[in-house]
């Protein structure tokens, strides 16, 4: 057993009380140390503030190890419950134990657990979204919800369960997904006569109602959205936010009287998704169309916003918006009488965005010190930390902090005073940095004497002073500056990873080096399959990781196309190039 004293405890006496705080004894600090030593208990001193920034790696926290076990056994329904407290020493609770560029996946787990976004759960692939991440989801919800309502979309709620019969109403599209459907087969100890499925998506739940509600062209457009959870029992490695068995999302489903109107709906929504990522989360994305291979098989065409995580070179789909044509309306008999009183099938769209948004944002911006939250998405934008020493009157310092906080709140800045007496300023700094709060305001006696506060920016770690009278103006402007700075940084990092190849040889090299690769392409389905197979073969021959080979595919055909040369050939098959496509390894 070892006893660690925080060196910043300055008082002569310390209070000792049992775990149930019913009685307290006071003892001189030095006497306590002498007493412990006389009992054979080692004591040491630690300056917590500095320990936090220490470079050397202490024993990893238990949680990440256990998390890995759960990851490796996605087939188990249960995962061992990790404990965040038992084996962790003070230092590693307050700092990230892995480097983003050395060990990306352990780094990611460590960041989302220590920042209090995620708590692990005893069912593999399921995670608890703690307030710190759920508040971010609420901000995303509000932003997107306001936008779609302007387009005339209404929210509704359809049941969680699907009957066997309804789910099989459109067998063809369900077929490939079958292994992912979770079923309820029992109530109490009685087998259900008809097992019911838990929604993996709601087409089969919503479209029978669409068929009832749509009769005439006056019932169109019908634009519904729902914010729900869905369950897909996947067997690939789960990753919090990125691939989970239950996740939160919005799914929008619309019906229109013309293909053109459906087209417009698809692209209006795609633009909103771009805004969620670029304007809110400060994550640059590439809007585009999915190839025939990668599109949602039930529809006409699929649009998408894609990005790449520069730290691990993986492409990732961020959200998707489909034009379903009349495929589903024919299957579900969604018909209306047009102006000429002729019967026609409705033109439909569907679109979805999930809590993956949060994972992509973390992976893009967070660093070796923890989260970095873009101000627009930060639940707390400014944390105010009073610096109180034993010689100061705590009330005077705290009151000024409350006053500044109230003014910031008046200017719609999400602010909070960390006035807890349990932790010292060093602990508070580390805590809020780990949680990614964009701005910290420090205020102590020295600041008081000079009529100023000290400001710290989480993203670039700059520290400077601001006069009292300038605080509101400076902070509101600074929040916008930081938002822009974080976006520009992510944008440059993505640009570096965007490479171009005109032939397979250079393509292979760039893909193997974890880049995303732009190529002239014939846009033929068979060719994409051939590319995949060729990459797989080449990498096996050269001893490359098979996982690298297996997951290379087109991410999208960007909406913004560069003009191809007159006789430009496909980089792979020598047919005439039709488009420019982005390829990558992907999640
Ligand atoms: C595809 C299509 C579509 C509405 C979206 O992409 C946006 C929101 N839905 C979803 N998809 C499935 O249809 C599907 C079906 C079953 Cl039965 C399943 F188990 C998993 C699925 N995954 C995706």
Coordinates of C-alpha atoms and ligand atoms in Angstrom, one line a residue:
X1 CA 0.0 0.0 0.0
X2 CA 1.2 3.5 -0.8
X3 CA 0.0 6.8 0.3
X4 CA 0.2 9.8 -2.0
X5 CA -0.1 13.4 -0.8
X6 CA -1.0 16.2 -3.2
X7 CA 1.9 18.6 -2.8
X8 CA -0.4 21.5 -3.4
X9 CA -2.2 21.0 -0.1
X10 CA -0.7 24.0 1.6
X11 CA -2.5 23.9 5.0
X12 CA -0.6 22.7 8.1
X13 CA -3.5 20.5 9.1
X14 CA -5.3 17.9 7.1
X15 CA -8.8 16.4 7.9
X16 CA -9.2 12.6 8.1
X17 CA -12.5 10.9 8.1
X18 CA -13.9 7.4 7.5
X19 CA -15.6 6.7 4.1
X20 CA -18.9 7.4 5.8
X21 CA -18.4 11.1 6.7
X22 CA -19.7 11.0 10.2
X23 CA -16.6 12.0 12.2
X24 CA -13.5 13.9 11.4
X25 CA -10.2 14.2 13.1
X26 CA -7.6 16.9 12.4
X27 CA -4.0 16.0 12.3
X28 CA -0.8 17.9 11.3
X29 CA 0.3 17.0 7.8
X30 CA 3.8 16.0 8.9
X31 CA 2.5 14.0 11.8
X32 CA 0.3 12.0 9.5
X33 CA 3.3 11.2 7.3
X34 CA 5.3 10.2 10.3
X35 CA 2.5 8.0 11.6
X36 CA 2.0 6.2 8.3
X37 CA 5.8 5.6 7.9
X38 CA 6.0 4.2 11.5
X39 CA 3.3 1.6 10.4
X40 CA 5.4 0.6 7.4
X41 CA 3.3 2.5 4.9
X42 CA 5.2 4.3 2.2
X43 CA 4.3 7.9 1.5
X44 CA 5.1 10.1 -1.4
X45 CA 4.3 13.5 -2.7
X46 CA 2.9 14.4 -6.0
X47 CA 2.2 17.8 -7.6
X48 CA -1.1 16.9 -9.3
X49 CA -1.0 19.8 -11.8
X50 CA 2.3 18.7 -13.2
X51 CA 1.6 15.0 -12.9
X52 CA -1.2 15.5 -15.4
X53 CA 1.1 16.8 -18.0
X54 CA 3.8 14.2 -17.4
X55 CA 5.0 12.5 -20.5
X56 CA 5.9 9.0 -19.3
X57 CA 3.3 6.3 -19.5
X58 CA 2.0 4.8 -16.2
X59 CA 0.1 1.5 -16.2
X60 CA -2.8 1.7 -18.6
X61 CA -6.2 2.1 -16.9
X62 CA -8.1 -1.2 -16.7
X63 CA -11.0 0.0 -18.6
X64 CA -9.3 0.1 -22.0
X65 CA -8.0 -3.5 -21.6
X66 CA -11.4 -4.8 -20.7
X67 CA -12.9 -2.8 -23.5
X68 CA -10.6 -4.6 -25.9
X69 CA -11.8 -8.0 -24.8
X70 CA -15.3 -7.0 -25.5
X71 CA -14.3 -5.8 -28.9
X72 CA -12.6 -9.0 -29.8
X73 CA -15.6 -11.1 -29.0
X74 CA -18.5 -9.4 -30.7
X75 CA -20.2 -12.8 -31.0
X76 CA -20.7 -12.9 -27.2
X77 CA -23.7 -11.0 -26.1
X78 CA -22.1 -10.1 -22.9
X79 CA -18.9 -8.2 -22.3
X80 CA -17.0 -7.9 -19.0
X81 CA -18.0 -4.8 -17.2
X82 CA -14.9 -2.6 -17.0
X83 CA -14.2 -0.7 -13.8
X84 CA -12.9 2.8 -14.2
X85 CA -12.0 3.3 -10.6
X86 CA -10.4 0.2 -9.1
X87 CA -7.0 0.0 -10.7
X88 CA -6.6 3.6 -11.9
X89 CA -4.3 5.9 -10.0
X90 CA -5.0 9.6 -9.8
X91 CA -2.7 10.4 -12.6
X92 CA -4.1 8.1 -15.3
X93 CA -7.6 9.1 -14.5
X94 CA -6.7 12.6 -15.5
X95 CA -4.7 12.0 -18.6
X96 CA -4.9 10.0 -21.9
X97 CA -2.5 6.9 -21.8
X98 CA -2.1 6.4 -25.5
X99 CA -1.0 8.5 -28.5
X100 CA -3.4 9.2 -31.3
X101 CA -0.8 8.4 -33.9
X102 CA 0.7 5.4 -32.2
X103 CA -2.3 3.4 -31.0
X104 CA -5.4 4.9 -32.5
X105 CA -8.0 2.5 -31.2
X106 CA -6.9 2.4 -27.6
X107 CA -6.4 6.2 -27.7
X108 CA -10.0 6.6 -29.0
X109 CA -11.5 4.4 -26.2
X110 CA -9.5 6.1 -23.6
X111 CA -10.7 9.6 -24.8
X112 CA -14.4 8.8 -24.9
X113 CA -14.4 7.0 -21.5
X114 CA -12.2 9.5 -19.6
X115 CA -14.0 12.5 -21.0
X116 CA -17.2 11.0 -19.6
X117 CA -18.9 10.6 -23.0
X118 CA -19.3 6.8 -22.8
X119 CA -19.7 4.2 -20.1
X120 CA -19.2 0.5 -21.0
X121 CA -22.1 -1.9 -20.7
X122 CA -22.4 -5.7 -20.2
X123 CA -23.8 -6.4 -23.6
X124 CA -21.3 -6.3 -26.4
X125 CA -21.8 -3.5 -28.9
X126 CA -24.0 -1.5 -26.6
X127 CA -22.8 1.6 -24.8
X128 CA -24.1 4.2 -22.4
X129 CA -24.3 7.7 -23.7
X130 CA -23.5 9.9 -20.7
X131 CA -24.7 13.5 -20.5
X132 CA -21.5 14.8 -22.0
X133 CA -22.2 13.0 -25.3
X134 CA -26.0 13.1 -25.1
X135 CA -26.0 16.9 -24.9
X136 CA -24.0 16.9 -28.1
X137 CA -26.6 14.7 -29.7
X138 CA -29.3 17.1 -28.5
X139 CA -27.5 20.0 -30.2
X140 CA -27.2 18.1 -33.4
X141 CA -30.9 17.1 -33.2
X142 CA -32.0 20.7 -32.7
X143 CA -30.0 22.0 -35.6
X144 CA -31.2 19.4 -38.0
X145 CA -34.8 19.3 -36.7
X146 CA -35.1 23.1 -37.3
X147 CA -33.8 22.8 -40.8
X148 CA -36.1 19.9 -41.9
X149 CA -39.1 21.6 -40.4
X150 CA -38.4 24.6 -42.7
X151 CA -38.7 22.2 -45.5
X152 CA -42.1 21.0 -44.3
X153 CA -41.0 17.8 -42.7
X154 CA -43.1 16.7 -39.7
X155 CA -42.0 14.4 -36.8
X156 CA -43.9 11.3 -35.9
X157 CA -43.3 8.1 -34.0
X158 CA -43.8 4.6 -35.3
X159 CA -43.5 1.4 -33.1
X160 CA -40.3 -0.3 -32.3
X161 CA -41.6 -3.7 -33.3
X162 CA -42.2 -5.2 -36.8
X163 CA -44.3 -8.3 -37.4
X164 CA -42.8 -11.2 -39.2
X165 CA -45.2 -10.6 -42.0
X166 CA -44.6 -6.9 -42.5
X167 CA -40.8 -7.4 -42.4
X168 CA -41.0 -10.0 -45.2
X169 CA -43.3 -7.8 -47.3
X170 CA -40.3 -6.7 -49.2
X171 CA -38.2 -9.8 -49.0
X172 CA -35.7 -8.8 -51.7
X173 CA -34.2 -5.9 -49.8
X174 CA -34.4 -7.6 -46.3
X175 CA -32.7 -10.8 -47.6
X176 CA -29.1 -9.6 -47.3
X177 CA -29.7 -8.0 -43.9
X178 CA -31.4 -11.0 -42.3
X179 CA -28.6 -12.1 -39.9
X180 CA -28.7 -8.6 -38.4
X181 CA -32.3 -8.6 -37.4
X182 CA -33.0 -9.1 -33.6
X183 CA -36.1 -10.9 -32.6
X184 CA -38.3 -11.1 -29.5
X185 CA -39.4 -14.7 -29.2
X186 CA -40.7 -15.0 -25.6
X187 CA -42.7 -13.2 -23.0
X188 CA -41.9 -14.4 -19.5
X189 CA -41.4 -18.1 -20.0
X190 CA -43.9 -18.5 -22.8
X191 CA -42.8 -18.7 -26.4
X192 CA -44.6 -16.1 -28.6
X193 CA -46.8 -17.6 -31.2
X194 CA -45.4 -15.1 -33.7
X195 CA -41.9 -13.7 -33.0
X196 CA -41.6 -10.0 -33.6
X197 CA -38.6 -8.2 -34.9
X198 CA -37.0 -5.0 -33.5
X199 CA -36.7 -2.3 -36.1
X200 CA -33.3 -2.2 -38.0
X201 CA -34.9 0.6 -40.1
X202 CA -38.5 1.5 -40.5
X203 CA -39.5 1.1 -44.2
X204 CA -41.7 -1.9 -43.5
X205 CA -43.2 -0.2 -40.4
X206 CA -44.0 3.1 -42.1
X207 CA -44.9 2.3 -45.6
X208 CA -48.1 0.4 -45.0
X209 CA -49.4 3.6 -43.3
X210 CA -48.2 5.7 -46.3
X211 CA -50.3 3.4 -48.5
X212 CA -53.4 4.2 -46.4
X213 CA -52.8 7.9 -46.0
X214 CA -51.9 8.7 -49.7
X215 CA -55.0 8.8 -52.0
X216 CA -54.8 11.9 -54.1
X217 CA -52.1 14.3 -55.3
X218 CA -53.4 16.6 -52.6
X219 CA -52.0 14.2 -50.0
X220 CA -48.5 14.8 -51.4
X221 CA -45.8 15.6 -50.6
X222 CA -45.9 13.6 -47.4
X223 CA -42.7 14.3 -45.4
X224 CA -42.2 12.4 -42.1
X225 CA -39.2 12.0 -39.9
X226 CA -38.6 10.2 -36.7
X227 CA -35.9 10.3 -34.0
X228 CA -35.5 6.8 -32.6
X229 CA -33.2 4.0 -31.7
X230 CA -32.6 1.1 -34.0
X231 CA -31.0 -2.3 -33.5
X232 CA -28.7 -4.1 -36.0
X233 CA -27.1 -7.2 -34.5
X234 CA -23.8 -6.9 -36.3
X235 CA -20.9 -9.2 -35.8
X236 CA -18.1 -6.9 -37.0
X237 CA -15.9 -5.3 -34.3
X238 CA -18.1 -2.8 -32.5
X239 CA -16.7 0.7 -31.9
X240 CA -18.6 3.2 -29.7
X241 CA -20.6 5.7 -31.8
X242 CA -19.1 4.3 -35.0
X243 CA -20.5 0.8 -35.1
X244 CA -22.9 -0.2 -32.3
X245 CA -25.7 -2.8 -32.1
X246 CA -28.2 -0.2 -30.9
X247 CA -27.9 3.4 -32.1
X248 CA -29.8 6.6 -32.2
X249 CA -30.7 8.2 -35.5
X250 CA -33.2 10.2 -37.4
X251 CA -34.9 8.5 -40.4
X252 CA -36.8 10.7 -42.9
X253 CA -39.2 9.2 -45.4
X254 CA -41.0 11.3 -48.0
X255 CA -43.4 10.7 -50.9
X256 CA -43.8 13.0 -53.9
X257 CA -45.8 13.3 -57.0
X258 CA -42.8 13.6 -59.3
X259 CA -39.2 12.3 -59.7
X260 CA -37.9 15.9 -59.9
X261 CA -39.5 16.8 -56.6
X262 CA -38.0 13.7 -54.9
X263 CA -34.6 14.7 -56.5
X264 CA -34.8 18.1 -54.9
X265 CA -35.7 16.6 -51.5
X266 CA -32.7 14.2 -51.6
X267 CA -30.2 17.0 -52.3
X268 CA -31.8 19.5 -49.9
X269 CA -31.3 16.9 -47.1
X270 CA -27.7 16.1 -48.3
X271 CA -26.9 19.8 -48.0
X272 CA -28.2 19.8 -44.4
X273 CA -26.0 16.8 -43.6
X274 CA -23.1 18.7 -45.0
X275 CA -24.0 21.6 -42.7
X276 CA -24.2 19.4 -39.6
X277 CA -20.7 18.1 -40.3
X278 CA -19.0 21.2 -41.6
X279 CA -20.7 24.1 -39.8
X280 CA -21.6 22.4 -36.5
X281 CA -19.0 19.6 -36.0
X282 CA -16.2 21.4 -38.0
X283 CA -15.6 18.1 -39.9
X284 CA -15.0 18.6 -43.6
X285 CA -17.0 16.1 -45.8
X286 CA -17.2 15.1 -49.5
X287 CA -20.8 15.1 -50.8
X288 CA -21.2 12.6 -53.5
X289 CA -23.1 9.7 -55.1
X290 CA -22.6 6.1 -54.1
X291 CA -21.5 3.7 -56.9
X292 CA -23.9 0.9 -58.0
X293 CA -22.0 -1.5 -55.8
X294 CA -22.3 0.7 -52.7
X295 CA -25.7 2.2 -53.1
X296 CA -28.8 1.1 -51.1
X297 CA -30.0 -1.7 -53.2
X298 CA -33.7 -0.9 -52.6
X299 CA -33.5 2.5 -54.3
X300 CA -32.7 4.4 -57.5
X301 CA -29.6 6.2 -56.3
X302 CA -27.9 7.0 -53.1
X303 CA -26.2 10.2 -52.1
X304 CA -23.7 10.4 -49.2
X305 CA -21.4 12.7 -47.2
X306 CA -18.0 11.0 -46.7
X307 CA -14.9 11.8 -44.8
X308 CA -11.7 10.3 -43.7
X309 CA -10.0 10.0 -40.4
X310 CA -6.5 11.2 -41.2
X311 CA -5.0 9.5 -38.0
X312 CA -5.8 6.0 -39.2
X313 CA -6.5 6.5 -42.9
X314 CA -10.0 5.1 -42.9
X315 CA -12.8 6.5 -45.0
X316 CA -16.2 6.8 -43.2
X317 CA -19.8 7.4 -44.3
X318 CA -21.2 10.2 -42.4
X319 CA -24.9 10.3 -43.4
X320 CA -27.0 9.2 -46.4
X321 CA -29.9 10.3 -48.5
X322 CA -31.6 8.1 -51.1
X323 CA -33.9 8.6 -54.0
X324 CA -36.0 5.4 -53.9
X325 CA -37.8 6.0 -57.2
X326 CA -41.0 4.0 -57.3
X327 CA -39.5 0.7 -56.0
X328 CA -41.0 0.8 -52.6
X329 CA -44.3 2.5 -53.7
X330 CA -44.8 -0.5 -56.0
X331 CA -44.0 -3.0 -53.2
X332 CA -46.2 -1.3 -50.6
X333 CA -48.9 -0.1 -53.0
X334 CA -48.5 3.7 -52.4
X335 CA -50.6 5.1 -55.1
X336 CA -52.4 8.4 -55.7
X337 CA -54.7 10.0 -58.3
X338 CA -53.0 12.7 -60.2
X339 CA -54.6 15.9 -61.6
X340 CA -55.9 14.0 -64.6
X341 CA -57.4 11.4 -62.2
X342 CA -54.9 8.8 -63.4
X343 CA -53.5 6.4 -60.9
X344 CA -49.7 6.6 -60.3
X345 CA -47.1 5.4 -57.9
X346 CA -45.5 7.9 -55.5
X347 CA -41.9 8.9 -55.8
X348 CA -40.1 8.4 -52.5
X349 CA -36.9 9.4 -50.6
X350 CA -35.4 8.2 -47.4
X351 CA -32.5 9.6 -45.4
X352 CA -30.6 9.0 -42.2
X353 CA -28.0 10.3 -39.8
X354 CA -26.9 8.6 -36.6
X355 CA -24.9 9.1 -33.4
X356 CA -21.9 8.2 -35.5
X357 CA -21.7 12.0 -36.0
X358 CA -20.2 12.2 -32.5
X359 CA -17.6 9.5 -33.1
X360 CA -16.4 11.1 -36.3
X361 CA -16.1 14.5 -34.6
X362 CA -14.1 13.0 -31.7
X363 CA -11.8 11.0 -34.1
X364 CA -11.2 14.1 -36.2
X365 CA -10.4 16.7 -33.5
X366 CA -9.4 15.1 -30.3
X367 CA -5.7 15.0 -29.4
X368 CA -3.3 13.4 -26.9
X369 CA -4.7 15.5 -24.1
X370 CA -8.3 14.4 -24.8
X371 CA -11.4 15.9 -26.5
X372 CA -11.4 19.1 -28.5
X373 CA -14.9 20.3 -29.0
X374 CA -15.8 22.8 -31.7
X375 CA -17.6 25.7 -29.8
X376 CA -20.9 25.3 -31.6
X377 CA -21.3 21.7 -30.4
X378 CA -19.7 22.1 -26.9
X379 CA -22.3 21.6 -24.1
X380 CA -20.1 24.0 -22.1
X381 CA -18.2 26.6 -24.2
X382 CA -16.5 28.5 -21.3
X383 CA -15.4 27.0 -18.0
X384 CA -14.5 29.5 -15.3
X385 CA -12.0 28.3 -12.7
X386 CA -11.4 30.5 -9.6
X387 CA -7.8 30.3 -8.3
X388 CA -8.1 30.4 -4.6
X389 CA -5.1 30.0 -2.2
X390 CA -5.4 29.8 1.6
X391 CA -4.5 33.5 1.8
X392 CA -7.4 34.6 -0.3
X393 CA -11.0 35.3 0.6
X394 CA -12.8 32.7 -1.5
X395 CA -16.0 34.6 -1.6
X396 CA -14.6 37.7 -3.3
X397 CA -13.0 35.6 -6.1
X398 CA -16.0 33.3 -6.6
X399 CA -18.4 36.2 -6.7
X400 CA -16.5 37.9 -9.5
X401 CA -16.5 34.6 -11.4
X402 CA -20.3 34.3 -11.0
X403 CA -20.7 37.8 -12.2
X404 CA -18.6 37.2 -15.4
X405 CA -20.4 33.9 -15.9
X406 CA -23.8 35.6 -15.7
X407 CA -22.7 38.2 -18.3
X408 CA -21.5 35.5 -20.7
X409 CA -24.8 33.6 -20.3
X410 CA -26.6 36.8 -21.1
X411 CA -24.6 36.8 -24.4
X412 CA -25.9 33.2 -25.0
X413 CA -22.5 31.7 -24.2
X414 CA -22.8 28.3 -22.5
X415 CA -20.7 29.0 -19.4
X416 CA -20.2 27.4 -16.0
X417 CA -18.2 28.2 -12.9
X418 CA -16.4 25.2 -11.5
X419 CA -16.7 26.3 -7.9
X420 CA -16.2 22.9 -6.3
X421 CA -14.1 22.9 -3.1
X422 CA -13.1 19.3 -3.5
X423 CA -10.6 19.7 -6.3
X424 CA -7.7 22.1 -6.8
X425 CA -7.3 24.3 -9.9
X426 CA -4.8 21.9 -11.4
X427 CA -7.2 19.0 -11.3
X428 CA -10.0 21.2 -12.7
X429 CA -7.7 22.4 -15.6
X430 CA -7.0 18.8 -16.5
X431 CA -10.6 17.7 -16.1
X432 CA -12.1 20.3 -18.4
X433 CA -9.3 20.0 -21.0
X434 CA -9.9 16.3 -21.2
X435 CA -13.6 17.1 -21.8
X436 CA -12.7 19.4 -24.6
X437 CA -14.2 22.6 -23.3
X438 CA -13.0 25.2 -25.9
X439 CA -12.2 28.1 -23.5
X440 CA -11.1 28.3 -19.9
X441 CA -11.2 31.5 -17.9
X442 CA -8.9 31.6 -14.9
X443 CA -9.2 34.2 -12.2
X444 CA -7.1 34.6 -9.1
X445 CA -5.7 37.3 -6.9
X446 CA -3.1 38.5 -9.4
X447 CA -5.9 38.9 -12.0
X448 CA -8.1 40.7 -9.5
X449 CA -5.4 43.3 -8.8
X450 CA -5.0 43.9 -12.5
X451 CA -8.7 44.0 -13.3
X452 CA -8.3 41.1 -15.8
X453 CA -8.9 37.4 -16.4
X454 CA -6.6 34.8 -17.9
X455 CA -8.0 33.0 -21.0
X456 CA -6.9 29.6 -22.2
X457 CA -7.8 28.1 -25.6
X458 CA -8.1 24.3 -25.6
X459 CA -7.4 23.8 -29.3
X460 CA -4.0 25.5 -29.6
X461 CA -3.2 25.9 -25.9
X462 CA -2.6 29.6 -26.1
X463 CA -3.0 31.6 -22.9
X464 CA -3.5 35.4 -22.6
X465 CA -5.1 38.0 -20.4
X466 CA -8.3 40.0 -21.1
X467 CA -9.5 43.1 -19.3
X468 CA -12.9 42.8 -17.4
X469 CA -14.7 45.2 -19.7
X470 CA -13.6 43.2 -22.8
X471 CA -14.5 39.7 -21.6
X472 CA -17.9 39.4 -23.4
X473 CA -16.8 40.8 -26.7
X474 CA -13.5 38.9 -26.7
X475 CA -15.1 35.6 -25.8
X476 CA -18.0 35.7 -28.3
X477 CA -15.5 36.5 -31.1
X478 CA -13.0 34.0 -29.9
X479 CA -15.6 31.2 -30.0
X480 CA -16.2 31.8 -33.7
X481 CA -12.4 32.1 -34.3
X482 CA -11.8 28.7 -32.6
X483 CA -14.7 27.1 -34.6
X484 CA -13.1 28.3 -37.8
X485 CA -9.6 27.3 -36.8
X486 CA -10.6 23.8 -35.8
X487 CA -12.4 23.3 -39.2
X488 CA -9.5 24.7 -41.2
X489 CA -7.1 22.4 -39.4
X490 CA -9.2 19.4 -40.1
X491 CA -9.7 20.5 -43.7
X492 CA -5.9 20.7 -44.3
X493 CA -5.4 17.3 -42.7
X494 CA -8.0 15.8 -45.0
X495 CA -6.5 17.5 -48.1
X496 CA -3.1 16.0 -47.3
X497 CA -4.7 12.6 -47.4
X498 CA -6.5 13.2 -50.8
X499 CA -4.2 11.8 -53.5
X500 CA -4.8 11.3 -57.2
X501 CA -3.8 8.2 -59.3
X502 CA -4.3 7.6 -63.0
X503 CA -3.0 4.0 -63.0
X504 CA -3.4 0.9 -60.8
X505 CA 0.2 0.7 -59.7
X506 CA 0.3 4.2 -58.1
X507 CA -3.3 3.6 -56.9
X508 CA -2.2 0.5 -55.0
X509 CA 0.7 2.3 -53.4
X510 CA -1.4 5.2 -52.2
X511 CA -4.2 3.0 -50.9
X512 CA -1.7 0.9 -49.0
X513 CA -0.2 4.1 -47.4
X514 CA -3.6 4.9 -45.9
X515 CA -4.7 7.6 -48.3
X516 CA -7.9 8.2 -50.0
X517 CA -7.4 8.1 -53.7
X518 CA -9.1 10.1 -56.5
X519 CA -9.2 8.3 -59.8
X520 CA -10.7 8.6 -63.3
X521 CA -13.1 5.7 -63.4
X522 CA -15.4 3.9 -65.9
X523 CA -18.2 3.7 -63.3
X524 CA -19.0 0.1 -64.2
X525 CA -20.1 -2.2 -61.3
X526 CA -17.9 -5.1 -62.5
X527 CA -14.9 -2.9 -62.6
X528 CA -15.2 -2.0 -58.9
X529 CA -15.4 -5.7 -58.0
X530 CA -12.3 -6.3 -60.1
X531 CA -10.4 -3.5 -58.4
X532 CA -11.3 -4.9 -54.9
X533 CA -10.2 -8.4 -55.9
X534 CA -6.9 -7.1 -57.5
X535 CA -6.1 -5.0 -54.4
X536 CA -6.7 -8.0 -52.2
X537 CA -4.5 -10.2 -54.3
X538 CA -1.7 -7.7 -54.5
X539 CA -1.7 -7.0 -50.8
X540 CA -1.7 -10.7 -50.0
X541 CA 1.3 -11.2 -52.3
X542 CA 3.2 -8.4 -50.7
X543 CA 2.2 -9.6 -47.2
X544 CA 0.0 -6.6 -46.4
X545 CA -2.7 -6.8 -43.8
X546 CA -5.6 -8.6 -45.2
X547 CA -8.0 -6.2 -43.5
X548 CA -6.5 -3.5 -45.6
X549 CA -7.3 -5.3 -48.8
X550 CA -10.8 -6.5 -47.9
X551 CA -12.2 -3.1 -47.2
X552 CA -11.0 -1.0 -50.2
X553 CA -13.9 0.4 -52.1
X554 CA -15.3 3.5 -53.7
X555 CA -16.4 6.0 -51.0
X556 CA -18.3 8.1 -53.5
X557 CA -18.4 9.8 -56.8
X558 CA -18.0 13.5 -55.6
X559 CA -20.7 15.9 -56.7
X560 CA -17.9 18.4 -57.5
X561 CA -16.1 16.8 -60.4
X562 CA -12.9 17.9 -61.9
X563 CA -13.0 18.0 -65.7
X564 CA -11.6 14.8 -67.2
X565 CA -9.2 14.9 -70.1
X566 CA -10.8 14.2 -73.5
X567 CA -9.4 10.7 -73.8
X568 CA -9.0 9.9 -70.2
X569 CA -9.1 6.2 -69.5
X570 CA -10.3 4.4 -66.4
X571 CA -7.4 3.9 -64.0
X572 CA -8.0 0.2 -63.9
X573 CA -9.7 -1.3 -66.9
X574 CA -8.7 1.0 -69.7
X575 CA -12.3 1.7 -70.7
X576 CA -13.2 5.4 -71.2
X577 CA -13.3 7.2 -67.9
X578 CA -16.8 8.5 -67.1
X579 CA -16.3 10.0 -63.7
X580 CA -13.9 10.8 -61.0
X581 CA -14.3 8.5 -58.0
X582 CA -12.9 8.5 -54.4
X583 CA -11.5 5.2 -53.1
X584 CA -10.4 4.3 -49.6
X585 CA -10.2 1.7 -46.9
X586 CA -13.3 2.2 -44.8
X587 CA -15.2 1.5 -41.6
Ligands
LIG1 C1 -30.7 0.3 -45.4 C2 -31.9 2.3 -45.8 C3 -32.5 3.7 -45.3 C4 -34.0 4.9 -43.8 C5 -31.4 4.6 -44.9 O1 -30.2 4.4 -45.3 C6 -31.8 5.9 -44.2 C7 -32.9 5.8 -43.3 N1 -33.5 3.6 -44.3 C8 -31.4 1.4 -44.7 N2 -30.7 -0.8 -44.4 C9 -31.7 -1.7 -44.4 O2 -32.6 -1.6 -45.1 C10 -31.6 -2.8 -43.4 C11 -32.7 -3.7 -43.4 C12 -32.6 -4.7 -42.4 CL1 -33.8 -5.8 -42.3 C13 -31.5 -4.8 -41.6 F1 -31.5 -5.8 -40.7 C14 -30.4 -3.9 -41.6 C15 -30.5 -2.8 -42.6 N3 -29.5 -2.0 -42.7 C16 -29.6 -1.0 -43.6

